[in-house]
Tab-separated table of C-alpha atoms and ligand atoms in Angstrom:
chain	number	residue	atom	x	y	z
A	21	MET	CA	-10.072	71.514	140.392
A	22	GLU	CA	-7.910	74.455	141.415
A	23	THR	CA	-9.494	75.542	144.694
A	24	VAL	CA	-6.745	77.967	145.679
A	25	LYS	CA	-4.517	79.828	143.266
A	26	ARG	CA	-1.473	77.891	142.029
A	27	THR	CA	1.807	78.650	143.801
A	28	LYS	CA	5.208	78.041	142.208
A	29	ILE	CA	7.399	75.488	143.951
A	30	ILE	CA	10.178	78.010	144.462
A	31	ASP	CA	7.795	80.125	146.548
A	32	LEU	CA	6.592	77.141	148.560
A	33	LEU	CA	10.151	76.075	149.388
A	34	ASN	CA	11.225	79.622	150.223
A	35	LYS	CA	8.516	79.645	152.880
A	36	THR	CA	6.749	82.712	151.576
A	37	ILE	CA	3.580	80.848	152.571
A	38	GLY	CA	3.143	79.683	156.169
A	39	PHE	CA	2.811	76.010	157.062
A	40	ASN	CA	-0.578	74.310	157.457
A	41	LYS	CA	-2.095	76.371	154.668
A	42	LYS	CA	-3.992	74.966	151.745
A	43	VAL	CA	-1.985	75.270	148.522
A	44	CYS	CA	-2.189	74.267	144.872
A	45	VAL	CA	0.880	73.119	142.895
A	46	LYS	CA	1.215	72.029	139.303
A	47	GLY	CA	4.161	70.313	137.724
A	48	TRP	CA	5.792	67.250	136.211
A	49	VAL	CA	6.513	64.114	138.172
A	50	ARG	CA	10.216	63.424	138.598
A	51	THR	CA	9.839	60.233	140.602
A	52	ARG	CA	7.263	58.282	142.525
A	53	ARG	CA	8.193	55.852	145.260
A	54	GLY	CA	6.659	54.510	148.462
A	55	ASN	CA	4.883	51.448	149.827
A	56	LYS	CA	1.366	50.038	150.074
A	57	HIS	CA	0.157	52.796	152.359
A	58	VAL	CA	1.864	55.925	151.232
A	59	ALA	CA	3.369	57.261	148.006
A	60	PHE	CA	5.947	60.034	147.694
A	61	ILE	CA	5.918	62.041	144.497
A	62	ALA	CA	8.777	64.410	143.670
A	63	LEU	CA	7.142	67.201	141.680
A	64	ASN	CA	9.010	69.845	139.702
A	65	ASP	CA	7.577	72.863	137.891
A	66	GLY	CA	10.779	74.381	136.511
A	67	SER	CA	10.755	77.379	138.835
A	68	THR	CA	13.701	75.907	140.774
A	69	ILE	CA	16.069	72.967	140.642
A	70	HIS	CA	14.340	71.617	143.768
A	71	SER	CA	11.290	69.404	143.600
A	72	ILE	CA	8.635	69.410	146.271
A	73	GLN	CA	7.546	66.187	147.883
A	74	ILE	CA	3.868	65.277	147.638
A	75	VAL	CA	2.762	62.779	150.265
A	76	VAL	CA	-0.148	60.665	149.063
A	77	ASP	CA	-2.278	58.494	151.353
A	78	ILE	CA	-3.023	55.459	149.183
A	79	THR	CA	-6.058	54.314	151.166
A	80	HIS	CA	-7.647	57.671	150.355
A	81	PHE	CA	-6.837	57.786	146.606
A	82	GLY	CA	-6.691	54.082	145.739
A	83	GLU	CA	-3.835	52.265	144.021
A	84	ASP	CA	-5.426	52.358	140.570
A	85	PHE	CA	-5.705	56.120	140.613
A	86	LEU	CA	-1.995	56.470	141.320
A	87	LYS	CA	-0.804	54.047	138.643
A	88	PRO	CA	-0.650	56.549	135.756
A	89	ILE	CA	1.234	59.073	137.892
A	90	THR	CA	4.672	58.048	136.643
A	91	THR	CA	7.840	59.941	135.737
A	92	GLY	CA	7.002	62.707	133.265
A	93	ALA	CA	3.265	62.883	133.988
A	94	CYS	CA	1.804	66.315	134.660
A	95	ILE	CA	-0.447	66.776	137.667
A	96	CYS	CA	-2.244	69.404	139.713
A	97	VAL	CA	-2.305	68.877	143.483
A	98	ASN	CA	-4.347	70.550	146.172
A	99	GLY	CA	-3.214	69.891	149.698
A	100	LEU	CA	-1.793	71.083	152.945
A	101	LEU	CA	1.684	72.598	153.040
A	102	VAL	CA	3.468	71.137	156.075
A	103	GLU	CA	6.954	71.171	157.480
A	104	SER	CA	8.842	68.237	156.087
A	105	GLN	CA	9.847	65.306	158.300
A	106	GLY	CA	12.426	64.039	155.818
A	107	LYS	CA	15.908	65.503	155.819
A	108	GLY	CA	17.136	67.755	153.007
A	109	GLN	CA	13.781	69.396	152.362
A	110	THR	CA	11.925	72.184	154.099
A	111	ALA	CA	8.314	71.660	153.137
A	112	GLU	CA	6.070	69.007	151.668
A	113	ILE	CA	2.452	68.744	150.648
A	114	GLN	CA	-0.117	66.314	152.029
A	115	ALA	CA	-2.268	65.684	148.998
A	116	GLU	CA	-6.020	66.117	149.323
A	117	GLU	CA	-7.002	66.198	145.662
A	118	ILE	CA	-4.991	65.294	142.551
A	119	GLU	CA	-5.904	65.927	138.936
A	120	ILE	CA	-3.889	64.256	136.187
A	121	TYR	CA	-3.355	66.703	133.318
A	122	GLY	CA	-1.305	64.354	131.169
A	123	THR	CA	0.262	60.940	131.523
A	124	ALA	CA	3.649	59.831	130.143
A	125	ASP	CA	3.612	56.120	129.382
A	126	PRO	CA	6.807	54.637	130.896
A	127	ALA	CA	7.033	52.225	127.968
A	128	VAL	CA	7.699	55.119	125.563
A	129	TYR	CA	8.613	58.230	127.575
A	130	PRO	CA	12.369	58.578	126.976
A	131	LEU	CA	13.268	60.440	130.169
A	132	GLN	CA	13.225	57.821	132.866
A	133	LYS	CA	14.797	58.517	136.214
A	134	LYS	CA	18.172	56.945	135.527
A	135	GLY	CA	20.935	59.385	134.578
A	136	HIS	CA	21.113	59.885	130.817
A	137	SER	CA	24.264	60.899	128.949
A	138	LEU	CA	24.440	64.444	127.594
A	139	GLU	CA	24.857	62.959	124.112
A	140	PHE	CA	21.596	61.043	124.430
A	141	LEU	CA	19.822	64.104	125.789
A	142	ARG	CA	20.957	66.105	122.736
A	143	GLU	CA	18.996	63.679	120.561
A	144	ILE	CA	15.875	64.433	122.575
A	145	ALA	CA	16.495	68.168	122.918
A	146	TYR	CA	12.738	68.747	122.820
A	147	LEU	CA	12.422	67.057	126.227
A	148	ARG	CA	15.755	67.763	127.898
A	149	PRO	CA	14.683	71.083	129.521
A	150	ARG	CA	12.745	68.828	131.895
A	151	THR	CA	15.905	67.358	133.405
A	152	ASN	CA	17.594	68.896	136.438
A	153	THR	CA	20.715	69.634	134.422
A	154	PHE	CA	19.038	71.478	131.570
A	155	GLY	CA	16.576	73.204	133.848
A	156	ALA	CA	19.588	74.620	135.705
A	157	ILE	CA	21.397	75.611	132.489
A	158	PHE	CA	18.414	77.382	130.940
A	159	ARG	CA	17.535	79.232	134.136
A	160	ILE	CA	21.150	80.427	134.326
A	161	ARG	CA	21.005	81.409	130.647
A	162	HIS	CA	17.942	83.541	131.345
A	163	HIS	CA	19.536	85.300	134.311
A	164	LEU	CA	22.670	86.041	132.287
A	165	ALA	CA	20.640	87.626	129.487
A	166	TYR	CA	18.819	89.742	132.031
A	167	ALA	CA	22.070	90.778	133.748
A	168	ILE	CA	23.567	91.853	130.421
A	169	HIS	CA	20.699	94.248	129.769
A	170	GLU	CA	20.926	95.463	133.359
A	171	TYR	CA	24.656	96.127	133.075
A	172	PHE	CA	24.445	98.178	129.898
A	173	ASN	CA	21.370	100.025	131.039
A	174	LYS	CA	23.176	101.047	134.227
A	175	GLN	CA	26.122	102.243	132.117
A	176	GLY	CA	23.820	104.396	129.997
A	177	PHE	CA	24.167	102.304	126.833
A	178	PHE	CA	21.207	101.932	124.492
A	179	TYR	CA	19.957	98.596	123.176
A	180	PHE	CA	20.217	99.055	119.416
A	181	HIS	CA	18.481	96.550	117.143
A	182	THR	CA	20.550	95.656	114.115
A	183	PRO	CA	19.110	93.700	111.183
A	184	VAL	CA	19.165	89.926	110.920
A	185	ILE	CA	19.060	90.053	107.103
A	186	THR	CA	21.884	92.052	105.532
A	187	ALA	CA	23.508	92.669	102.176
A	188	SER	CA	27.006	93.059	103.641
A	189	ASP	CA	29.560	90.685	105.096
A	190	ALA	CA	30.532	92.289	108.402
A	191	GLU	CA	33.494	90.071	109.157
A	192	GLY	CA	34.623	89.781	105.550
A	193	ALA	CA	35.004	86.080	106.123
A	194	GLY	CA	32.431	84.953	103.604
A	195	SER	CA	30.870	82.153	105.664
A	196	MET	CA	27.266	83.305	105.350
A	197	PHE	CA	23.841	81.738	104.928
A	198	GLN	CA	22.149	83.095	101.854
A	199	VAL	CA	18.582	84.414	102.067
A	200	THR	CA	16.614	84.220	98.836
A	201	THR	CA	13.130	83.649	97.480
A	202	LEU	CA	14.413	82.814	94.003
A	203	ASP	CA	13.562	79.448	92.525
A	204	MET	CA	16.669	77.334	93.012
A	205	ILE	CA	16.163	75.371	89.821
A	206	ASN	CA	14.980	78.087	87.446
A	207	SER	CA	16.670	81.180	88.848
A	208	PRO	CA	16.679	84.258	86.606
A	209	LYS	CA	20.043	84.886	84.929
A	210	THR	CA	21.927	88.000	83.890
A	211	GLU	CA	23.387	88.392	80.409
A	212	GLU	CA	26.675	86.924	81.675
A	213	GLY	CA	24.785	83.858	82.882
A	214	LYS	CA	25.060	84.672	86.589
A	215	ILE	CA	22.101	84.602	88.981
A	216	ASP	CA	20.175	87.855	88.630
A	217	TYR	CA	19.687	89.018	92.206
A	218	SER	CA	18.021	92.225	91.058
A	219	GLN	CA	14.958	90.007	90.681
A	220	ASP	CA	15.319	88.573	94.195
A	221	PHE	CA	13.089	89.689	97.079
A	222	PHE	CA	15.346	92.523	98.246
A	223	GLY	CA	16.642	93.365	94.809
A	224	SER	CA	20.118	92.230	95.787
A	225	SER	CA	21.897	89.241	97.202
A	226	THR	CA	21.271	88.962	100.955
A	227	ASN	CA	22.443	86.852	103.902
A	228	LEU	CA	21.784	86.191	107.556
A	229	THR	CA	24.010	88.480	109.585
A	230	VAL	CA	27.375	87.286	110.913
A	231	SER	CA	27.616	90.311	113.247
A	232	GLY	CA	25.654	93.455	114.033
A	233	GLN	CA	28.834	95.474	114.415
A	234	LEU	CA	28.788	97.578	111.256
A	235	GLU	CA	25.266	98.822	111.928
A	236	GLY	CA	26.158	99.042	115.626
A	237	GLU	CA	28.897	101.512	114.713
A	238	LEU	CA	26.282	103.711	113.017
A	239	GLY	CA	24.361	103.667	116.294
A	240	ALA	CA	27.436	104.589	118.343
A	241	MET	CA	28.141	107.518	115.986
A	242	ALA	CA	24.759	108.944	116.997
A	243	LEU	CA	23.826	107.695	120.464
A	244	GLY	CA	27.346	107.512	121.905
A	245	GLY	CA	27.196	104.065	123.435
A	246	ILE	CA	25.033	101.192	122.207
A	247	TYR	CA	24.910	97.436	122.444
A	248	THR	CA	23.283	94.755	120.347
A	249	PHE	CA	22.094	91.392	121.616
A	250	GLY	CA	20.761	89.111	118.931
A	251	PRO	CA	21.120	85.939	116.936
A	252	THR	CA	24.117	85.621	114.628
A	253	PHE	CA	24.769	83.071	111.901
A	254	ARG	CA	27.955	81.506	110.581
A	255	ALA	CA	27.999	78.904	107.863
A	256	GLU	CA	31.484	77.703	108.761
A	257	ASN	CA	31.833	73.961	108.832
A	258	SER	CA	33.300	73.943	112.351
A	259	ASN	CA	32.175	70.865	114.189
A	260	THR	CA	33.770	71.730	117.531
A	261	PRO	CA	32.523	71.927	121.130
A	262	ARG	CA	32.768	75.748	120.876
A	263	HIS	CA	31.061	76.570	117.558
A	264	LEU	CA	27.421	76.916	116.610
A	265	ALA	CA	25.988	77.875	113.224
A	266	GLU	CA	23.391	80.009	115.070
A	267	PHE	CA	24.546	81.735	118.233
A	268	TRP	CA	23.716	84.872	120.178
A	269	MET	CA	26.141	87.747	120.332
A	270	ILE	CA	26.358	90.857	122.497
A	271	GLU	CA	28.155	93.723	120.771
A	272	PRO	CA	28.734	97.015	122.579
A	273	GLU	CA	30.092	99.860	120.452
A	274	ILE	CA	31.243	103.104	122.033
A	275	ALA	CA	32.170	106.489	120.607
A	276	PHE	CA	35.391	108.078	121.969
A	277	PHE	CA	36.694	104.769	123.336
A	278	ASP	CA	40.202	103.574	122.545
A	279	ILE	CA	41.426	100.010	122.897
A	280	ASN	CA	42.328	100.484	126.574
A	281	ASP	CA	38.843	101.754	127.436
A	282	ASN	CA	37.516	98.797	125.458
A	283	MET	CA	39.580	96.299	127.478
A	284	ASP	CA	38.490	97.919	130.752
A	285	LEU	CA	34.861	97.653	129.709
A	286	ALA	CA	35.194	94.011	128.624
A	287	GLU	CA	36.827	93.026	131.915
A	288	ASP	CA	34.377	94.924	134.109
A	289	PHE	CA	31.420	93.598	132.116
A	290	LEU	CA	32.481	89.942	132.369
A	291	LYS	CA	33.145	90.244	136.102
A	292	TYR	CA	29.771	91.881	136.679
A	293	ILE	CA	27.887	89.160	134.799
A	294	ILE	CA	29.727	86.326	136.546
A	295	SER	CA	29.110	87.915	139.969
A	296	TYR	CA	25.453	88.362	139.075
A	297	ALA	CA	25.191	84.661	138.256
A	298	MET	CA	26.901	83.688	141.519
A	299	ASN	CA	24.389	85.809	143.440
A	300	HIS	CA	21.221	84.957	141.542
A	301	CYS	CA	21.720	81.361	140.399
A	302	LYS	CA	23.277	79.856	143.497
A	303	ASP	CA	21.199	76.655	143.679
A	304	ASP	CA	21.678	75.893	139.993
A	305	ILE	CA	25.419	76.599	140.038
A	306	ASP	CA	25.810	74.499	143.209
A	307	PHE	CA	24.044	71.651	141.446
A	308	LEU	CA	26.296	71.849	138.366
A	309	ASN	CA	29.374	72.158	140.579
A	310	LYS	CA	28.373	68.983	142.401
A	311	MET	CA	27.297	66.943	139.392
A	312	TYR	CA	29.669	67.980	136.602
A	313	ASP	CA	32.610	70.096	137.606
A	314	ASN	CA	33.688	70.470	141.207
A	315	GLU	CA	36.103	73.283	140.335
A	316	LEU	CA	33.392	75.427	138.774
A	317	ILE	CA	32.714	77.746	141.702
A	318	ASP	CA	36.439	78.199	142.417
A	319	ARG	CA	37.005	79.073	138.770
A	320	LEU	CA	34.198	81.639	138.728
A	321	ASN	CA	35.496	83.251	141.916
A	322	PHE	CA	38.992	83.291	140.517
A	323	VAL	CA	37.907	85.208	137.420
A	324	ILE	CA	35.967	87.743	139.487
A	325	ASN	CA	38.842	88.360	141.893
A	326	ASN	CA	41.855	88.572	139.590
A	327	LYS	CA	42.984	91.186	137.137
A	328	PHE	CA	43.140	89.886	133.564
A	329	VAL	CA	46.660	89.771	132.148
A	330	ARG	CA	47.151	92.046	129.122
A	331	LEU	CA	49.851	91.510	126.527
A	332	THR	CA	50.381	91.805	122.790
A	333	TYR	CA	49.991	89.021	120.285
A	334	THR	CA	53.712	89.296	119.581
A	335	GLU	CA	54.546	88.734	123.256
A	336	GLY	CA	52.062	85.859	123.376
A	337	VAL	CA	53.639	84.147	120.377
A	338	GLU	CA	57.094	84.499	121.970
A	339	ILE	CA	55.853	82.735	125.102
A	340	LEU	CA	54.310	79.959	123.016
A	341	GLU	CA	57.481	79.527	120.964
A	342	LYS	CA	59.647	79.355	124.083
A	343	SER	CA	57.252	76.957	125.866
A	344	GLY	CA	58.832	73.909	124.253
A	345	LYS	CA	55.352	72.423	124.026
A	346	LYS	CA	54.383	70.414	120.934
A	347	PHE	CA	51.162	71.890	119.579
A	348	GLU	CA	48.988	70.236	116.976
A	349	TYR	CA	49.084	73.475	114.939
A	350	PRO	CA	52.525	75.108	114.649
A	351	VAL	CA	52.897	78.544	116.193
A	352	TYR	CA	54.863	81.399	114.594
A	353	TRP	CA	54.412	85.151	114.207
A	354	GLY	CA	51.536	85.624	111.775
A	355	ALA	CA	49.722	82.386	112.623
A	356	ASP	CA	46.097	82.583	113.673
A	357	LEU	CA	46.073	81.269	117.240
A	358	GLN	CA	44.188	78.041	117.803
A	359	SER	CA	42.249	77.144	120.887
A	360	GLU	CA	45.185	74.963	122.109
A	361	HIS	CA	47.510	78.015	121.992
A	362	GLU	CA	45.033	80.291	123.724
A	363	ARG	CA	44.408	77.740	126.430
A	364	TYR	CA	48.129	77.187	126.978
A	365	LEU	CA	48.598	80.894	127.707
A	366	VAL	CA	45.585	81.018	130.018
A	367	GLU	CA	45.702	77.654	131.763
A	368	ASP	CA	49.398	76.758	131.855
A	369	HIS	CA	51.385	79.953	131.558
A	370	PHE	CA	49.484	82.792	133.242
A	371	LYS	CA	46.815	80.722	135.017
A	372	CYS	CA	44.533	83.710	134.588
A	373	PRO	CA	42.235	85.227	131.925
A	374	VAL	CA	44.312	86.956	129.262
A	375	ILE	CA	43.652	89.834	126.849
A	376	LEU	CA	45.811	89.665	123.741
A	377	THR	CA	46.112	92.799	121.603
A	378	ASP	CA	47.725	94.094	118.425
A	379	TYR	CA	47.338	91.154	116.094
A	380	PRO	CA	48.835	90.878	112.593
A	381	LYS	CA	46.429	92.627	110.239
A	382	GLU	CA	46.251	89.623	107.900
A	383	ILE	CA	44.422	87.476	110.454
A	384	LYS	CA	41.949	90.150	111.566
A	385	SER	CA	39.007	91.962	110.001
A	386	PHE	CA	39.288	94.953	107.687
A	387	TYR	CA	37.740	97.473	110.107
A	388	MET	CA	40.375	97.313	112.861
A	389	LYS	CA	42.492	100.396	113.526
A	390	GLN	CA	45.858	100.101	111.822
A	391	ASN	CA	48.946	100.550	113.973
A	392	GLU	CA	51.903	102.752	113.008
A	393	ASP	CA	54.076	99.694	112.334
A	394	GLY	CA	51.982	98.892	109.226
A	395	LYS	CA	51.843	95.249	110.307
A	396	THR	CA	49.473	95.036	113.246
A	397	VAL	CA	45.988	96.248	114.155
A	398	ARG	CA	44.359	97.329	117.421
A	399	GLY	CA	42.391	94.126	117.889
A	400	MET	CA	41.849	92.453	121.225
A	401	ASP	CA	40.721	88.957	122.174
A	402	VAL	CA	39.748	87.991	125.707
A	403	LEU	CA	40.825	84.423	126.444
A	404	PHE	CA	39.258	82.341	129.211
A	405	PRO	CA	40.162	79.074	130.872
A	406	ARG	CA	38.461	76.064	129.241
A	407	ILE	CA	36.939	78.284	126.532
A	408	GLY	CA	39.747	80.062	124.722
A	409	GLU	CA	38.375	83.152	122.935
A	410	ILE	CA	35.255	84.441	124.656
A	411	ILE	CA	35.383	88.026	123.343
A	412	GLY	CA	36.767	89.485	120.127
A	413	GLY	CA	36.914	93.224	119.568
A	414	SER	CA	38.982	96.214	118.532
A	415	GLU	CA	39.414	99.907	118.243
A	416	ARG	CA	38.020	100.765	114.796
A	417	GLU	CA	39.821	102.422	111.925
A	418	ALA	CA	38.309	105.914	112.004
A	419	ASP	CA	40.324	107.350	109.084
A	420	TYR	CA	38.451	107.291	105.778
A	421	GLN	CA	41.450	106.879	103.514
A	422	LYS	CA	43.101	104.142	105.574
A	423	LEU	CA	39.848	102.198	105.802
A	424	LEU	CA	39.153	102.596	102.083
A	425	ASN	CA	42.647	101.352	101.235
A	426	ARG	CA	42.150	98.270	103.362
A	427	VAL	CA	38.757	97.525	101.802
A	428	LYS	CA	40.325	97.774	98.354
A	429	GLU	CA	43.354	95.686	99.328
A	430	LEU	CA	41.021	92.914	100.418
A	431	HIS	CA	38.868	93.246	97.274
A	432	MET	CA	35.751	93.809	99.347
A	433	SER	CA	32.591	95.061	97.719
A	434	LEU	CA	32.217	98.845	97.868
A	435	ASP	CA	28.636	98.438	96.662
A	436	SER	CA	27.598	96.929	99.961
A	437	LEU	CA	29.952	98.931	102.216
A	438	TRP	CA	29.646	102.547	100.975
A	439	TRP	CA	27.391	103.557	103.854
A	440	TYR	CA	29.879	102.159	106.378
A	441	LEU	CA	32.707	104.112	104.783
A	442	ASP	CA	30.521	107.237	104.860
A	443	THR	CA	30.656	107.225	108.684
A	444	ARG	CA	34.346	108.065	108.298
A	445	LYS	CA	33.471	110.947	105.996
A	446	PHE	CA	30.743	112.539	108.100
A	447	GLY	CA	31.849	113.372	111.625
A	448	THR	CA	34.163	110.448	112.139
A	449	ALA	CA	35.379	109.775	115.689
A	450	PRO	CA	37.622	107.355	117.493
A	451	HIS	CA	35.534	104.426	118.667
A	452	ALA	CA	35.797	100.830	119.750
A	453	GLY	CA	33.690	97.807	120.586
A	454	PHE	CA	33.661	94.067	121.010
A	455	GLY	CA	31.549	90.957	120.595
A	456	LEU	CA	30.846	88.453	123.336
A	457	GLY	CA	29.632	85.027	122.257
A	458	PHE	CA	26.698	84.464	124.597
A	459	GLU	CA	26.889	80.672	124.504
A	460	ARG	CA	30.624	80.729	125.284
A	461	LEU	CA	29.778	82.776	128.364
A	462	VAL	CA	27.013	80.344	129.357
A	463	LEU	CA	29.463	77.489	128.761
A	464	PHE	CA	31.965	79.071	131.114
A	465	ILE	CA	29.444	79.847	133.847
A	466	THR	CA	27.719	76.457	133.794
A	467	GLY	CA	30.933	74.422	133.557
A	468	MET	CA	29.516	72.464	130.616
A	469	THR	CA	32.014	71.298	128.003
A	470	ASN	CA	29.945	71.298	124.803
A	471	ILE	CA	28.304	74.444	123.401
A	472	ARG	CA	25.398	72.317	122.143
A	473	ASP	CA	24.358	71.891	125.763
A	474	VAL	CA	23.899	75.574	126.626
A	475	ILE	CA	21.407	76.641	123.930
A	476	PRO	CA	17.955	75.034	123.894
A	477	PHE	CA	17.993	74.013	120.231
A	478	PRO	CA	21.518	73.956	118.799
A	479	ARG	CA	22.147	74.446	115.072
A	480	THR	CA	25.318	72.771	113.854
A	481	PRO	CA	26.473	71.319	110.525
A	482	LYS	CA	23.958	68.665	109.422
A	483	ASN	CA	21.623	69.387	112.336
A	484	ALA	CA	18.651	71.725	112.616
A	485	LEU	CA	16.287	69.366	114.434
A	486	PHE	CA	13.417	70.791	116.525
B	506	LIG	O1	35.542	87.322	117.010
B	506	LIG	P1	34.231	87.505	116.299
B	506	LIG	O2	34.071	86.870	114.968
B	506	LIG	O3	34.013	89.077	116.235
B	506	LIG	C1	32.986	89.722	115.629
B	506	LIG	O4	32.034	89.213	115.099
B	506	LIG	C2	33.081	91.211	115.801
B	506	LIG	N1	32.169	91.850	114.844
B	506	LIG	C3	32.758	91.588	117.221
B	506	LIG	C4	32.835	93.068	117.486
B	506	LIG	O5	33.933	93.598	117.560
B	506	LIG	N2	31.714	93.738	117.627
B	506	LIG	O6	33.054	86.985	117.235
B	506	LIG	C5	32.881	87.511	118.527
B	506	LIG	C6	32.649	86.397	119.514
B	506	LIG	C7	33.802	85.427	119.647
B	506	LIG	O7	34.784	85.909	120.522
B	506	LIG	C8	33.108	84.204	120.206
B	506	LIG	O8	32.886	84.309	121.602
B	506	LIG	C9	31.759	84.263	119.523
B	506	LIG	O9	31.551	85.594	119.100
B	506	LIG	N3	31.676	83.384	118.354
B	506	LIG	C10	31.008	82.213	118.319
B	506	LIG	N4	30.295	81.576	119.265
B	506	LIG	C11	29.719	80.397	118.932
B	506	LIG	N5	29.798	79.843	117.713
B	506	LIG	C12	30.503	80.456	116.711
B	506	LIG	N6	30.543	79.898	115.495
B	506	LIG	C13	31.147	81.698	117.008
B	506	LIG	N7	31.883	82.565	116.297
B	506	LIG	C14	32.198	83.574	117.123
B	507	LIG	MG1	37.349	86.394	116.854
């Protein structure tokens, strides 16, 4: 039925096509209302948060024809693009021909026009991209991913693809998903009665990666500056609004950077991405600001316009101890900071994003550069309002002997880390990097409160639906 080429609704509303021209639109019905003579269909095709109004003359089409055009149905419309009479919209279409691609029986289609709770929408995650809210979130998510590549490309960093399946535990935390093709019931055994991974697909025990950093460091030791951007997996049983079992991480790694260069990069990078979103996702951010969080835009502007506060972990703990506030988890030097502590520093004390550095070595990963004091390492966490930790990073231990000692102290497997240690033997160099949790960034920029709502198909403990 398409008599002229289909135009996206965003282009129709942006007036790239003059009025009184014949156009073709295709999309999903958001609502249909009207009276005996005329029907108004709000049609959305996902290209923008805005729907276009289709004006349908019922005497021309007949009531029976219109009946199946209900919320969720997909239609193709040919008609005349005219200036809209109604307020709040620029253009509408006077329908001349309509083809129904697919109906959505109102008796069973779960997305009716009334506002659904985010919890309910999570249960129907296969349909929720069709709502205004999730359309906005996933468009913003796309633009952020694009901006991240743009930023690093402009800085001369190379996109370096690190493996998803690995034989090493990058964070040394042990919360990994195993990858195996062995028969779980009749697995081959070694003489000591353990599972014989030499007979497994890769000839060794393997896992889904928890971080691309270790391989990223190999890239930085050759290309100078690289970044990774890929899926990451953690089998930690953290059922919180900020943890996913499968999330996307961006990890730049840069030769000849120290921790101060690293902090400068992290701050500049975050500000660039947030500004990009403000400039390229205005309609969607306005919508979320209006519907969910009326301080969202102020908060984004605040982060762009203010210098992040930088202090050491030790100074941070002193502030927390002196605060007189009762925390759920006690705070003392050596304690791993919880989200409530991080948010106190950011939201109550400094009222500004914070970068904490020089953490006790016991609570950080083996690869961080060891300070002279023998107690702390050159780690850095960037803490954001409402989120807590958004970035974790460090200057890396570049000295072979110091790194080897730490690996041994922690009883880590040299069999799976020898190649990493070799970088410190062959042309070692000072270097640093960090990891940004992509969904935490999307969470911050959309003003949503649960990380399950900023990734299309969340994976969390006991849930891998769709
Ligand atoms: O602090 P993390 O564990 O650091 C690393 O993985 C380092 N290898 C990064 C590096 O230096 N290259 O994780 C980095 C970030 C966190 O700050 C957080 O934003 C995010 O990844 N993150 C998670 N996001 C969602 N769900 C989870 N379970 C996450 N775990 C970490
Ligand atoms: Mg961390």
